[in-house]
PDB file of C-alpha atoms in Angstrom:
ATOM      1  CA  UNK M   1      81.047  28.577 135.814  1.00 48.00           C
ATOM      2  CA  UNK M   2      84.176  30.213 135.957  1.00 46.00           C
ATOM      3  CA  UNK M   3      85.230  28.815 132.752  1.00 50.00           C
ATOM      4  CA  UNK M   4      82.408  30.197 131.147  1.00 47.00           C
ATOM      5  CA  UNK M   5      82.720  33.838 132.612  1.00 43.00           C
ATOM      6  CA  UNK M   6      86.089  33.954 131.546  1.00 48.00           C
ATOM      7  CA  UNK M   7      85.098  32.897 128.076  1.00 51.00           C
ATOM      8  CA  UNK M   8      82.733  35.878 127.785  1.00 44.00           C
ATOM      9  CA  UNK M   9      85.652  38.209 128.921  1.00 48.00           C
ATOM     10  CA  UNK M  10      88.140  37.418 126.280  1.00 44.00           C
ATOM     11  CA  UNK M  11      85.033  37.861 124.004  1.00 54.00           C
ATOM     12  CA  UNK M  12      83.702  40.817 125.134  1.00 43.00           C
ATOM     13  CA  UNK M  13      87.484  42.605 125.162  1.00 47.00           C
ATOM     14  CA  UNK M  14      88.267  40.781 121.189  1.00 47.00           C
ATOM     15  CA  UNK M  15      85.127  42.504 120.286  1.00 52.00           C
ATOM     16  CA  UNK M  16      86.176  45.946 121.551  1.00 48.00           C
ATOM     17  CA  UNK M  17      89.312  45.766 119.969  1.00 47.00           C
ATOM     18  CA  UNK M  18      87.999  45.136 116.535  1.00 47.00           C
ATOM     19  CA  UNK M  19      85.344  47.800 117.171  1.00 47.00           C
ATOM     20  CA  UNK M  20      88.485  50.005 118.236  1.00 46.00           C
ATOM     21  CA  UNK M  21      90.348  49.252 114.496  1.00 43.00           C
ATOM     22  CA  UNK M  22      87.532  49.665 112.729  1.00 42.00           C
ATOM     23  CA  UNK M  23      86.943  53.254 114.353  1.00 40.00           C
ATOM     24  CA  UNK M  24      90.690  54.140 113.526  1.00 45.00           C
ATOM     25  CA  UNK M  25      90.284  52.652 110.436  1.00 42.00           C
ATOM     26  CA  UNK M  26      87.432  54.770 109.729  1.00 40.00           C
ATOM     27  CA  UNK M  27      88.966  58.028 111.379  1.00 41.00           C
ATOM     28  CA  UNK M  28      91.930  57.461 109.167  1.00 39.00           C
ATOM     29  CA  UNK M  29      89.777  57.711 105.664  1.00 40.00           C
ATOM     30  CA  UNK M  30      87.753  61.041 107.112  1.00 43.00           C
ATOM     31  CA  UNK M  31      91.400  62.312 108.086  1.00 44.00           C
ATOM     32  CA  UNK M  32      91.909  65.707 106.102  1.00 42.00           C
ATOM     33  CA  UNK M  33      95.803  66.381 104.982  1.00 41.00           C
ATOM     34  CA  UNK M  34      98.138  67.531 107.446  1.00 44.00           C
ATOM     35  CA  UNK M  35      98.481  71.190 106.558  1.00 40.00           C
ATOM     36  CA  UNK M  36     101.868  71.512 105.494  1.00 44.00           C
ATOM     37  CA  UNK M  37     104.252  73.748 106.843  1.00 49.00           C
ATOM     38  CA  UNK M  38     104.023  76.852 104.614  1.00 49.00           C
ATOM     39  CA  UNK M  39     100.079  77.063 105.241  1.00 52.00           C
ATOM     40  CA  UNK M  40     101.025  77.186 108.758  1.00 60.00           C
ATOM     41  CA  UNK M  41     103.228  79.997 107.853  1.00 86.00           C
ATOM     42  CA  UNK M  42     101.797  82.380 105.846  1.00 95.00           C
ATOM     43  CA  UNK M  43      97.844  83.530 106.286  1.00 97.00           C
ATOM     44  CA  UNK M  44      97.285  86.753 103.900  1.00 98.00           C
ATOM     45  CA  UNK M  45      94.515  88.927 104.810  1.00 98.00           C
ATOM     46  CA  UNK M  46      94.835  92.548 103.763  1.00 99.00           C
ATOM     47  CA  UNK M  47      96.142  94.111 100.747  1.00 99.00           C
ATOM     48  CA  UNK M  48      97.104  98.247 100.232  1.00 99.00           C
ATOM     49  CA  UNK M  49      98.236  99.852  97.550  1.00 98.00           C
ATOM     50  CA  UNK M  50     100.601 103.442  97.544  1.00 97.00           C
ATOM     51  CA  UNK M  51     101.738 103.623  94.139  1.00 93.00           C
ATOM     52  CA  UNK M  52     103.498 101.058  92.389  1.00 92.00           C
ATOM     53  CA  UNK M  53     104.161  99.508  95.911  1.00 98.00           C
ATOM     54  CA  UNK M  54     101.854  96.782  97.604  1.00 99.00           C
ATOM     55  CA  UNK M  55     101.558  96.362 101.261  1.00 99.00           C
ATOM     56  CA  UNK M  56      99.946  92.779 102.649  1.00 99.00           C
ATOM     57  CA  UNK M  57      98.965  92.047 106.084  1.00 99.00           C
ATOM     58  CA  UNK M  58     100.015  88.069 106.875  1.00 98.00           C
ATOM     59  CA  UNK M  59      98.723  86.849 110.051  1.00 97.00           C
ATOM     60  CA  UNK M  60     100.380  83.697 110.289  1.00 96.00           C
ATOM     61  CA  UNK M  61     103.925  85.906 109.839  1.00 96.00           C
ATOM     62  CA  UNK M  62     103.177  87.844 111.780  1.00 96.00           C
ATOM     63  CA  UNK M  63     104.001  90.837 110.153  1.00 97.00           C
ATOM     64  CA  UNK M  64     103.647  92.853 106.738  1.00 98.00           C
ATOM     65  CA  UNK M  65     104.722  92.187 103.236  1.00 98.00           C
ATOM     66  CA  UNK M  66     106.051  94.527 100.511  1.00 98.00           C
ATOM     67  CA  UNK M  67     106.055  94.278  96.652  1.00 98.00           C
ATOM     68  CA  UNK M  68     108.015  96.681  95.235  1.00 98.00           C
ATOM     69  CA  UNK M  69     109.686  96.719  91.577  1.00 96.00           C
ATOM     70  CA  UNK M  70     108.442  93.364  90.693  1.00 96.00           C
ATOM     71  CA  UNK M  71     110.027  91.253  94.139  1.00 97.00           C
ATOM     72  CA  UNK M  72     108.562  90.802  97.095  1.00 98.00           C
ATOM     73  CA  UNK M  73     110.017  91.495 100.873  1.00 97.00           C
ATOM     74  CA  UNK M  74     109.143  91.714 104.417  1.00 97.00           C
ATOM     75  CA  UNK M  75     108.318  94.978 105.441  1.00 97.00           C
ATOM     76  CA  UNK M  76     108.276  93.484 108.786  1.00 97.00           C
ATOM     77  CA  UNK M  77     108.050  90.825 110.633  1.00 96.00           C
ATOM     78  CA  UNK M  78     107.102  90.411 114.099  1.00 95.00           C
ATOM     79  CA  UNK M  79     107.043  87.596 116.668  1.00 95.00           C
ATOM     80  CA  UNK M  80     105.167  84.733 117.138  1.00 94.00           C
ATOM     81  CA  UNK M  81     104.776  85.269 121.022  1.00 95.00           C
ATOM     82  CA  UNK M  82     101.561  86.850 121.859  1.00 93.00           C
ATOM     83  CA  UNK M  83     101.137  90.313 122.688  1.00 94.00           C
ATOM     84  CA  UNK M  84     104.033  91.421 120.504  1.00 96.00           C
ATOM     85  CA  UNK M  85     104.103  94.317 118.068  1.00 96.00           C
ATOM     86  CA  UNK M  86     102.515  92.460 114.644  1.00 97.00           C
ATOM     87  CA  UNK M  87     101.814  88.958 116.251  1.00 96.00           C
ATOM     88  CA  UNK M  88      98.460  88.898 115.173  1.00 96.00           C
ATOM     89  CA  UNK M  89      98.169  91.387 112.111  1.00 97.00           C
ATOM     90  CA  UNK M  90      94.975  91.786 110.007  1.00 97.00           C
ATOM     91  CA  UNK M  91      94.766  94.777 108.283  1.00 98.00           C
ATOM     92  CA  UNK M  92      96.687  97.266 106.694  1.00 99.00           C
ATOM     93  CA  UNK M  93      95.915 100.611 104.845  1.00 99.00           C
ATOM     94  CA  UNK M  94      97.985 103.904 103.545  1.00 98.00           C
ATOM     95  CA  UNK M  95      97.370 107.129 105.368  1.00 97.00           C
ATOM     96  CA  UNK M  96      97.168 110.453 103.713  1.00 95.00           C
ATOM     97  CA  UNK M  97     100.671 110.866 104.154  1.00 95.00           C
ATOM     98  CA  UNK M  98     101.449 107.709 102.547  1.00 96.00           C
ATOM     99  CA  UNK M  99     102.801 105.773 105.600  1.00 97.00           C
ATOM    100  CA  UNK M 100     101.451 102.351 106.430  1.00 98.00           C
ATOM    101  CA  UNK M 101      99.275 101.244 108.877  1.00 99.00           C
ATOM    102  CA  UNK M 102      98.407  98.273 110.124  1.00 99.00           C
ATOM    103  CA  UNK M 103      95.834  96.550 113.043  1.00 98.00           C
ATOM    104  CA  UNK M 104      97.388  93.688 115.211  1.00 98.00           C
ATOM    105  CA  UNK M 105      94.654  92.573 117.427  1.00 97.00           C
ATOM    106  CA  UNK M 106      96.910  90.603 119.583  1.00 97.00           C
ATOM    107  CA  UNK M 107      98.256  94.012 121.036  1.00 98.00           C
ATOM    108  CA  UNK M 108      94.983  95.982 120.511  1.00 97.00           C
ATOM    109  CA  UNK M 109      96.864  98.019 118.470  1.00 98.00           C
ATOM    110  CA  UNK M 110      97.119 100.259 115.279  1.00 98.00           C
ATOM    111  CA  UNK M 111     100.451 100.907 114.428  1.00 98.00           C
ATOM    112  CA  UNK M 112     102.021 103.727 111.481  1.00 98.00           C
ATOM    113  CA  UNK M 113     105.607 103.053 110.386  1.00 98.00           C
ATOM    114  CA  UNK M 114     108.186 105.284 110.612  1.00 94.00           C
ATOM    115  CA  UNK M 115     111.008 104.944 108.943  1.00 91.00           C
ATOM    116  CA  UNK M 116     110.519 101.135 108.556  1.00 90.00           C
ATOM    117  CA  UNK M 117     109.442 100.855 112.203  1.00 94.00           C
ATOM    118  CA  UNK M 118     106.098 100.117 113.706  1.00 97.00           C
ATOM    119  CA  UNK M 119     105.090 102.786 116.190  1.00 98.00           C
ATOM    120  CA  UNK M 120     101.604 102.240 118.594  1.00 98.00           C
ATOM    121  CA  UNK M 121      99.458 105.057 118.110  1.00 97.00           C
ATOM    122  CA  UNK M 122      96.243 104.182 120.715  1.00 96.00           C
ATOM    123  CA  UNK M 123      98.111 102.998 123.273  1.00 95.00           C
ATOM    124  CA  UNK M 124      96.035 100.073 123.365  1.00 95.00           C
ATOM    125  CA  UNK M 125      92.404 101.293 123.088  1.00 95.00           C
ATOM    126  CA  UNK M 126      91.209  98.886 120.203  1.00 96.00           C
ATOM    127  CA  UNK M 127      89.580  95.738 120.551  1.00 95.00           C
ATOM    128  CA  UNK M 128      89.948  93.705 117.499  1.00 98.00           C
ATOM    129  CA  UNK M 129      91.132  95.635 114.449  1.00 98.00           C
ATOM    130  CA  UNK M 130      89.727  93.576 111.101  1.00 98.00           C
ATOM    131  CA  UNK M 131      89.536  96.709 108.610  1.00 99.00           C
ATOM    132  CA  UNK M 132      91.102 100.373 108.535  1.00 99.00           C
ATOM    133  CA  UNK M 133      89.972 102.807 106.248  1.00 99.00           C
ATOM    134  CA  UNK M 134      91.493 106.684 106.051  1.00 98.00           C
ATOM    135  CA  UNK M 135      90.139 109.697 105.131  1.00 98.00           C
ATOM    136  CA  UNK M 136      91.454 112.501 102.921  1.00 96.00           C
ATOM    137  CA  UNK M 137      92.312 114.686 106.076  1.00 97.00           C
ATOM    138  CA  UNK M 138      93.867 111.856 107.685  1.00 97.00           C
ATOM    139  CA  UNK M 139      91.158 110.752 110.028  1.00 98.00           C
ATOM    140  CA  UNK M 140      90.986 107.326 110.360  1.00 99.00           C
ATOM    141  CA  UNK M 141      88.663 104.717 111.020  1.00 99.00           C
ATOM    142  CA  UNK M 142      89.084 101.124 112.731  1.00 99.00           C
ATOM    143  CA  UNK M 143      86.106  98.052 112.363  1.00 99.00           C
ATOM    144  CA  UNK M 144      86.503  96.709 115.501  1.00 98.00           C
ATOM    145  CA  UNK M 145      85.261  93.392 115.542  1.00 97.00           C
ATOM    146  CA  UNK M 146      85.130  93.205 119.432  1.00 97.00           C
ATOM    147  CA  UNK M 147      83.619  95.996 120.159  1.00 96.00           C
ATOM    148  CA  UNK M 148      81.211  95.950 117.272  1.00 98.00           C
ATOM    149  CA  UNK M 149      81.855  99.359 116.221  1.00 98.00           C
ATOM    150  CA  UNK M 150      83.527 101.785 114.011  1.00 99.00           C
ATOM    151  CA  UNK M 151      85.770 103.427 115.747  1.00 98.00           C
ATOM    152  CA  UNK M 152      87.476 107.215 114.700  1.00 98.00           C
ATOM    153  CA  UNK M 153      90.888 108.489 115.141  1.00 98.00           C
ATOM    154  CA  UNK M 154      91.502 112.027 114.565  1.00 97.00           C
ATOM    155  CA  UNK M 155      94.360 113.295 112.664  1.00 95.00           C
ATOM    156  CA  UNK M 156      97.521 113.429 114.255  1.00 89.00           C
ATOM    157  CA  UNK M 157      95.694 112.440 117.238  1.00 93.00           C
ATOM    158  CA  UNK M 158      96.163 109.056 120.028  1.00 94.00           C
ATOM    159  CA  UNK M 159      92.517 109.279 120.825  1.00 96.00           C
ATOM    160  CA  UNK M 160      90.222 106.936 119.867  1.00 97.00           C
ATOM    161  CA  UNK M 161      86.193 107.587 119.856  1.00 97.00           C
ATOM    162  CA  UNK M 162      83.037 105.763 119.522  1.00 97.00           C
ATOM    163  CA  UNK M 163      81.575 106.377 116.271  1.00 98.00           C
ATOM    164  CA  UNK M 164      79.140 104.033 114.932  1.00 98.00           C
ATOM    165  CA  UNK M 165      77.625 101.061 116.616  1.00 98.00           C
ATOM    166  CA  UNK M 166      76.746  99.009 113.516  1.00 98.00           C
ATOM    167  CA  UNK M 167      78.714  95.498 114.147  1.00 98.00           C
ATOM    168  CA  UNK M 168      81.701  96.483 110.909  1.00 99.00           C
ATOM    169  CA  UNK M 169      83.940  94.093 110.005  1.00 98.00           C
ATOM    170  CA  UNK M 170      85.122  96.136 106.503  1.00 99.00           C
ATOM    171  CA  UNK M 171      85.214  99.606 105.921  1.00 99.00           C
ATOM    172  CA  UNK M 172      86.716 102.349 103.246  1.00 98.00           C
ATOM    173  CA  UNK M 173      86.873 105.540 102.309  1.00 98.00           C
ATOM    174  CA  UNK M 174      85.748 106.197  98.669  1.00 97.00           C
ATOM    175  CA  UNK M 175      86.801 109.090  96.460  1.00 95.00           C
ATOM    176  CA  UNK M 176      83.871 111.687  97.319  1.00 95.00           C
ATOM    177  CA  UNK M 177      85.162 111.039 101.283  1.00 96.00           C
ATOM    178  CA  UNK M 178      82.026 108.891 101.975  1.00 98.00           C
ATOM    179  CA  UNK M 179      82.677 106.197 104.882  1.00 99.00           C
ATOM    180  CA  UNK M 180      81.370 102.867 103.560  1.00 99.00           C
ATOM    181  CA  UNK M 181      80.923  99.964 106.180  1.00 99.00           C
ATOM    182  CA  UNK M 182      80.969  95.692 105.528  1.00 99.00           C
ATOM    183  CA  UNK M 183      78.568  95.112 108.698  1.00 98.00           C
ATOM    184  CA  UNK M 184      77.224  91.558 110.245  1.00 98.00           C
ATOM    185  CA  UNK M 185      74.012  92.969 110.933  1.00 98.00           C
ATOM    186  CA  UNK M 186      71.374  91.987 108.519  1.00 97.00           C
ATOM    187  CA  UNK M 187      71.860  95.278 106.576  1.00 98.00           C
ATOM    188  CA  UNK M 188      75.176  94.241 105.377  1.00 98.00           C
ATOM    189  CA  UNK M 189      76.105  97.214 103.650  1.00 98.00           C
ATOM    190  CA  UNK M 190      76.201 100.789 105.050  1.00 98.00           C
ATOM    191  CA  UNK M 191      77.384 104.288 104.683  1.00 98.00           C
ATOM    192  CA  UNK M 192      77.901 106.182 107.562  1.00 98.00           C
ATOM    193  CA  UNK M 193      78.100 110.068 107.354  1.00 97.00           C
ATOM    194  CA  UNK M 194      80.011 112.762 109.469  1.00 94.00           C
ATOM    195  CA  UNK M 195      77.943 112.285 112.254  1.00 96.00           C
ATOM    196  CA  UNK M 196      78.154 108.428 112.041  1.00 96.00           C
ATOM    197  CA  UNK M 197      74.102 108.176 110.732  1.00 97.00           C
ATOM    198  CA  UNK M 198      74.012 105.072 108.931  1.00 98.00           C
ATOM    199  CA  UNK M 199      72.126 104.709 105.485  1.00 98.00           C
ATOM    200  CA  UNK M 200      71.507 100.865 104.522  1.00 97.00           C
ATOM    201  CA  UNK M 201      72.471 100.315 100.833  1.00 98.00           C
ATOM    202  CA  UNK M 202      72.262  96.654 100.589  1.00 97.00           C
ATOM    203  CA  UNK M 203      69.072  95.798 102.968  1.00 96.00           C
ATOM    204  CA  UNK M 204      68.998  92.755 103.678  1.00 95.00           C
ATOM    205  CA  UNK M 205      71.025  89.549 103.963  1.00 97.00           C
ATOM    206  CA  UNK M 206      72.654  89.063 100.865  1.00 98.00           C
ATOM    207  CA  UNK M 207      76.239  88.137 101.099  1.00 98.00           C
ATOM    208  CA  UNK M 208      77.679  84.611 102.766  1.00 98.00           C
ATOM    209  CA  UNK M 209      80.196  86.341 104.562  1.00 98.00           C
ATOM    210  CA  UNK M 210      81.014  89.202 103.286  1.00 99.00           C
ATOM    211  CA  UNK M 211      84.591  90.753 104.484  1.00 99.00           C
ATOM    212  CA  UNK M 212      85.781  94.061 102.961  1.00 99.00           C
ATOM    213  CA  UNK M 213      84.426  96.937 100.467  1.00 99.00           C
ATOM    214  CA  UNK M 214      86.365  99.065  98.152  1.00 99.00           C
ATOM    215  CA  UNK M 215      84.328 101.465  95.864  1.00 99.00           C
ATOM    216  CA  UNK M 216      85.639 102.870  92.636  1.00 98.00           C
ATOM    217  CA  UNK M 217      84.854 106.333  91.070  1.00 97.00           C
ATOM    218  CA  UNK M 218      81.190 105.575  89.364  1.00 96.00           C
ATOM    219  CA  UNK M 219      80.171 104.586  93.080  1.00 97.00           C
ATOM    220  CA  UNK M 220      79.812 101.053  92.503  1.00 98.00           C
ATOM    221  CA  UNK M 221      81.068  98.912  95.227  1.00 99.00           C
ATOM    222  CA  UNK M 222      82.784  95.292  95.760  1.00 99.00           C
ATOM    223  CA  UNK M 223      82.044  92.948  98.561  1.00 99.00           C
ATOM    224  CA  UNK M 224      84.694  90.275  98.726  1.00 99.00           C
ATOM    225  CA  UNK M 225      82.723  87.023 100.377  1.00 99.00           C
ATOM    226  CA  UNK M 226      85.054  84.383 101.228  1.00 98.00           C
ATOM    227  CA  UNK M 227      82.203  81.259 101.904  1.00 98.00           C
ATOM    228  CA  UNK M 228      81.003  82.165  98.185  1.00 98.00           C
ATOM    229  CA  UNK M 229      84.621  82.806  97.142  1.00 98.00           C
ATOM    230  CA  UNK M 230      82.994  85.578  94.647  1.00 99.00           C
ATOM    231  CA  UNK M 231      83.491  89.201  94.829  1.00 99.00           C
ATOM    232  CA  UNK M 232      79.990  91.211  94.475  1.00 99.00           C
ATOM    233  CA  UNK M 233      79.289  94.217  92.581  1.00 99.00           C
ATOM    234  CA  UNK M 234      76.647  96.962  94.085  1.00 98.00           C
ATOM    235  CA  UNK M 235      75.327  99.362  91.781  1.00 96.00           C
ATOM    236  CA  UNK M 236      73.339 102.535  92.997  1.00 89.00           C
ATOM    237  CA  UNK M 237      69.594 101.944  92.633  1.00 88.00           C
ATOM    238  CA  UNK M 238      70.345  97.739  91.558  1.00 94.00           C
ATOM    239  CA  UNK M 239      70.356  94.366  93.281  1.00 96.00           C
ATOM    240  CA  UNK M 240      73.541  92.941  94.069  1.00 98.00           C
ATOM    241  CA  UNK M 241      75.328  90.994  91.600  1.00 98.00           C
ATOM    242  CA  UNK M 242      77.627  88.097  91.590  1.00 99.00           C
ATOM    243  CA  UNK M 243      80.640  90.113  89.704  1.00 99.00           C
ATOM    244  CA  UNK M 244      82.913  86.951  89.531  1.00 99.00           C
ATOM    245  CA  UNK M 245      82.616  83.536  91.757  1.00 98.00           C
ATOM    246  CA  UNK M 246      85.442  80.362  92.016  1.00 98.00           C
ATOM    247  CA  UNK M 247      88.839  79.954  91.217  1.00 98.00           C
ATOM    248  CA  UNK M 248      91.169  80.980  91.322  1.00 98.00           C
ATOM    249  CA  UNK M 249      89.568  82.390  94.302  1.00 99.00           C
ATOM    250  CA  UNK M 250      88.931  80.007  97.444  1.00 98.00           C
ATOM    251  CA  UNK M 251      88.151  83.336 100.207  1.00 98.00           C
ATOM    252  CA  UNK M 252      88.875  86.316  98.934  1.00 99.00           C
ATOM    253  CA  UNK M 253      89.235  88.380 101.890  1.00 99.00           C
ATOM    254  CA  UNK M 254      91.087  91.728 101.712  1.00 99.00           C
ATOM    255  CA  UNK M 255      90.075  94.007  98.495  1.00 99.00           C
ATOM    256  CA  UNK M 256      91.141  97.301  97.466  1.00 99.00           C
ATOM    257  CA  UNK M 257      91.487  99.304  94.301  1.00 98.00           C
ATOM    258  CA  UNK M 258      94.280 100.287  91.607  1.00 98.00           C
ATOM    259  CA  UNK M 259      93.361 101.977  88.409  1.00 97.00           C
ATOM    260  CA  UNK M 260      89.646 102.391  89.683  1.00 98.00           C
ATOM    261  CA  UNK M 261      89.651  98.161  89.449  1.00 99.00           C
ATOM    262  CA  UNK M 262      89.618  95.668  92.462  1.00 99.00           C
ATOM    263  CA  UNK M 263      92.828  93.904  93.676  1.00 99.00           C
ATOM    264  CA  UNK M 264      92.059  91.591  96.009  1.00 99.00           C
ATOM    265  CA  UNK M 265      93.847  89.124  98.274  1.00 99.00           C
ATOM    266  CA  UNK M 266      92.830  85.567  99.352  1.00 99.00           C
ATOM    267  CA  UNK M 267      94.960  83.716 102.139  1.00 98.00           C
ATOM    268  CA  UNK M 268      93.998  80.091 101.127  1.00 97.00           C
ATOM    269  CA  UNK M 269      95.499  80.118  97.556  1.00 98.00           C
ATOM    270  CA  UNK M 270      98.480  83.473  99.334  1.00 98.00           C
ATOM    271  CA  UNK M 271      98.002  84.865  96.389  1.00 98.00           C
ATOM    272  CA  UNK M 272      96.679  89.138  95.230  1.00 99.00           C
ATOM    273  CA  UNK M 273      94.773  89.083  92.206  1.00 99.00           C
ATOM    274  CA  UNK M 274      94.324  91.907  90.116  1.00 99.00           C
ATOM    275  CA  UNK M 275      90.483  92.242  87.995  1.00 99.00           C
ATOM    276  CA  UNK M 276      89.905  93.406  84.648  1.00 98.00           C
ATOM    277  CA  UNK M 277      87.133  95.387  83.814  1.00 98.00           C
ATOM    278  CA  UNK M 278      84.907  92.577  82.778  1.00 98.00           C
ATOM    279  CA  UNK M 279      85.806  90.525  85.711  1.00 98.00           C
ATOM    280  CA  UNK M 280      89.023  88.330  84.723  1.00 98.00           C
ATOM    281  CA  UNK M 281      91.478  87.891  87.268  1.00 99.00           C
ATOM    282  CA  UNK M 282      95.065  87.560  86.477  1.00 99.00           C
ATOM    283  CA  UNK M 283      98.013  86.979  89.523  1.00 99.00           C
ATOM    284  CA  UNK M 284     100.046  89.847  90.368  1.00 98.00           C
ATOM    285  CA  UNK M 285     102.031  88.644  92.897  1.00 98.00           C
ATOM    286  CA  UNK M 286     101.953  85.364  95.189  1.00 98.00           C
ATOM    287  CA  UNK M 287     103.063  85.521  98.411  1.00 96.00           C
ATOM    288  CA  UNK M 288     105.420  82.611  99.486  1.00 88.00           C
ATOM    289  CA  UNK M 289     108.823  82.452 101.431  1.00 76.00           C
ATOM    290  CA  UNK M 290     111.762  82.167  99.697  1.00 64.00           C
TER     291      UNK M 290
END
């Protein structure tokens, strides 16, 4: 009898050990890549253009890029320990001075830099920054992805306000002054007006997941959508359209305009694209450590 249970044991534990390799075995197939250092370094999200100069919000550096005369630089570059000026940037615009401005969420922060310098201007009062748009009179305007809200910061001012409630996660400013919102809500696009009244322009769900908005001068307006990897085109009174889907892009994220045309960013491939105006993409820059 004990022969026999001791025969089962050795059994029983041979058969979980091949069931064990064959798991690993298995696992090891599924197994994705290791991401490779540089992916782990550099996460582009934002792009903002002052001129000839480009400014790009990197998440995984932690700071803010700069492409200037054909080379690119660090603008800054923060820490990686959390809760440090720039640890977790996302966004980054031009105010109508022309100084930069960026959103670190991991500091609840918007920051303007002066003389190469970050310097806090809320004190701490936003939630999760994910898109900053400015207006002509230097007003400006946070999507705060925590809070679900637009919030407003007047000019030369530390004090931040409520001023829509309609869930943004992209926002700008387009030439006429007329605050345009990416929201997660079912109407996915928006404008908002001085009193923060929303008007729906695109209705209903549309987009994948949409991200960011720039609009040129004839009003029409693109929706970067990173799950589609496509960049939409809204024009007044049509349907959306599909303006160009694929690669190069893989999630196009961050979008804004130069010569009335999109210029768009997308941290998978770290590379800013610039669009013709029948929808060809050709690299600007790409960003990657020297």
């Amino acid at each position: 009898m004990q022969s026999t249970i001791e025969s089962f044991s050795v059994r029983l534990a041979m058969s979980w050990a091949a069931s064990a390799l064959l798991i690993s075995a298995a696992a090891a197939q599924d197994a994705k890549p290791p991401i490779q250092p540089l992916e782990l370094k550099i996460y582009p999200l934002d792009v903002a253009v002052n001129k000839d100069t480009a400014y790009v919000a990197d998440r995984r550096m932690h700071g803010v890029w700069k492409w200037a005369g054909g080379e690119l630089s660090e603008l800054f570059r923060g820490s990686p320990k959390f809760r440090t000026p720039l640890n977790a940037t996302r966004t980054v615009a031009i105010d109508h001075k022309g100084n930069v401005l960026v959103g670190d969420s991991a500091t609840r922060e918007i920051y303007r830099f002066v003389d190469g310098k970050p310097e806090p201007i809320t004190g701490g009062k936003i939630g999760t920054p994910a898109d900053i748009a400015v207006a002509k009179d230097g007003t400006i305007y946070v999507a705060d992805l925590e809070l679900h809200k637009v919030m407003k910061i007047a000019p030369d001012s530390a004090k931040v306000e409520h001023f829509a409630d309609v869930n943004p996660r992209g926002l700008c400013v387009d030439s006429k002054g007329t605050l345009w919102v990416v929201s997660q809500n079912d109407e996915q696009l928006l404008t908002l007006d001085s009193d923060g009244k929303a008007t729906a322009v695109v209705k209903k769900r549309t987009f994948n997941f949409p991200h960011q908005v720039a609009v040129n001068s004839g009003g029409e307006a693109f929706v970067t959508d990173g799950y589609e990897k496509a960049i939409w085109r809204v024009v007044p009174g049509k349907e959306p359209e599909v303006w160009f889907k694929g690669e190069p892009l893989d999630n196009p994220v961050g979008i804004t305009l130069v010569d009335d045309l999109p210029v768009v960013v997308d941290p998978r491939v770290r590379k800013v694209f610039k669009f013709s105006a029948d929808a060809k993409p050709t690299v600007w820059f790409e960003i990657a450590e020297k």
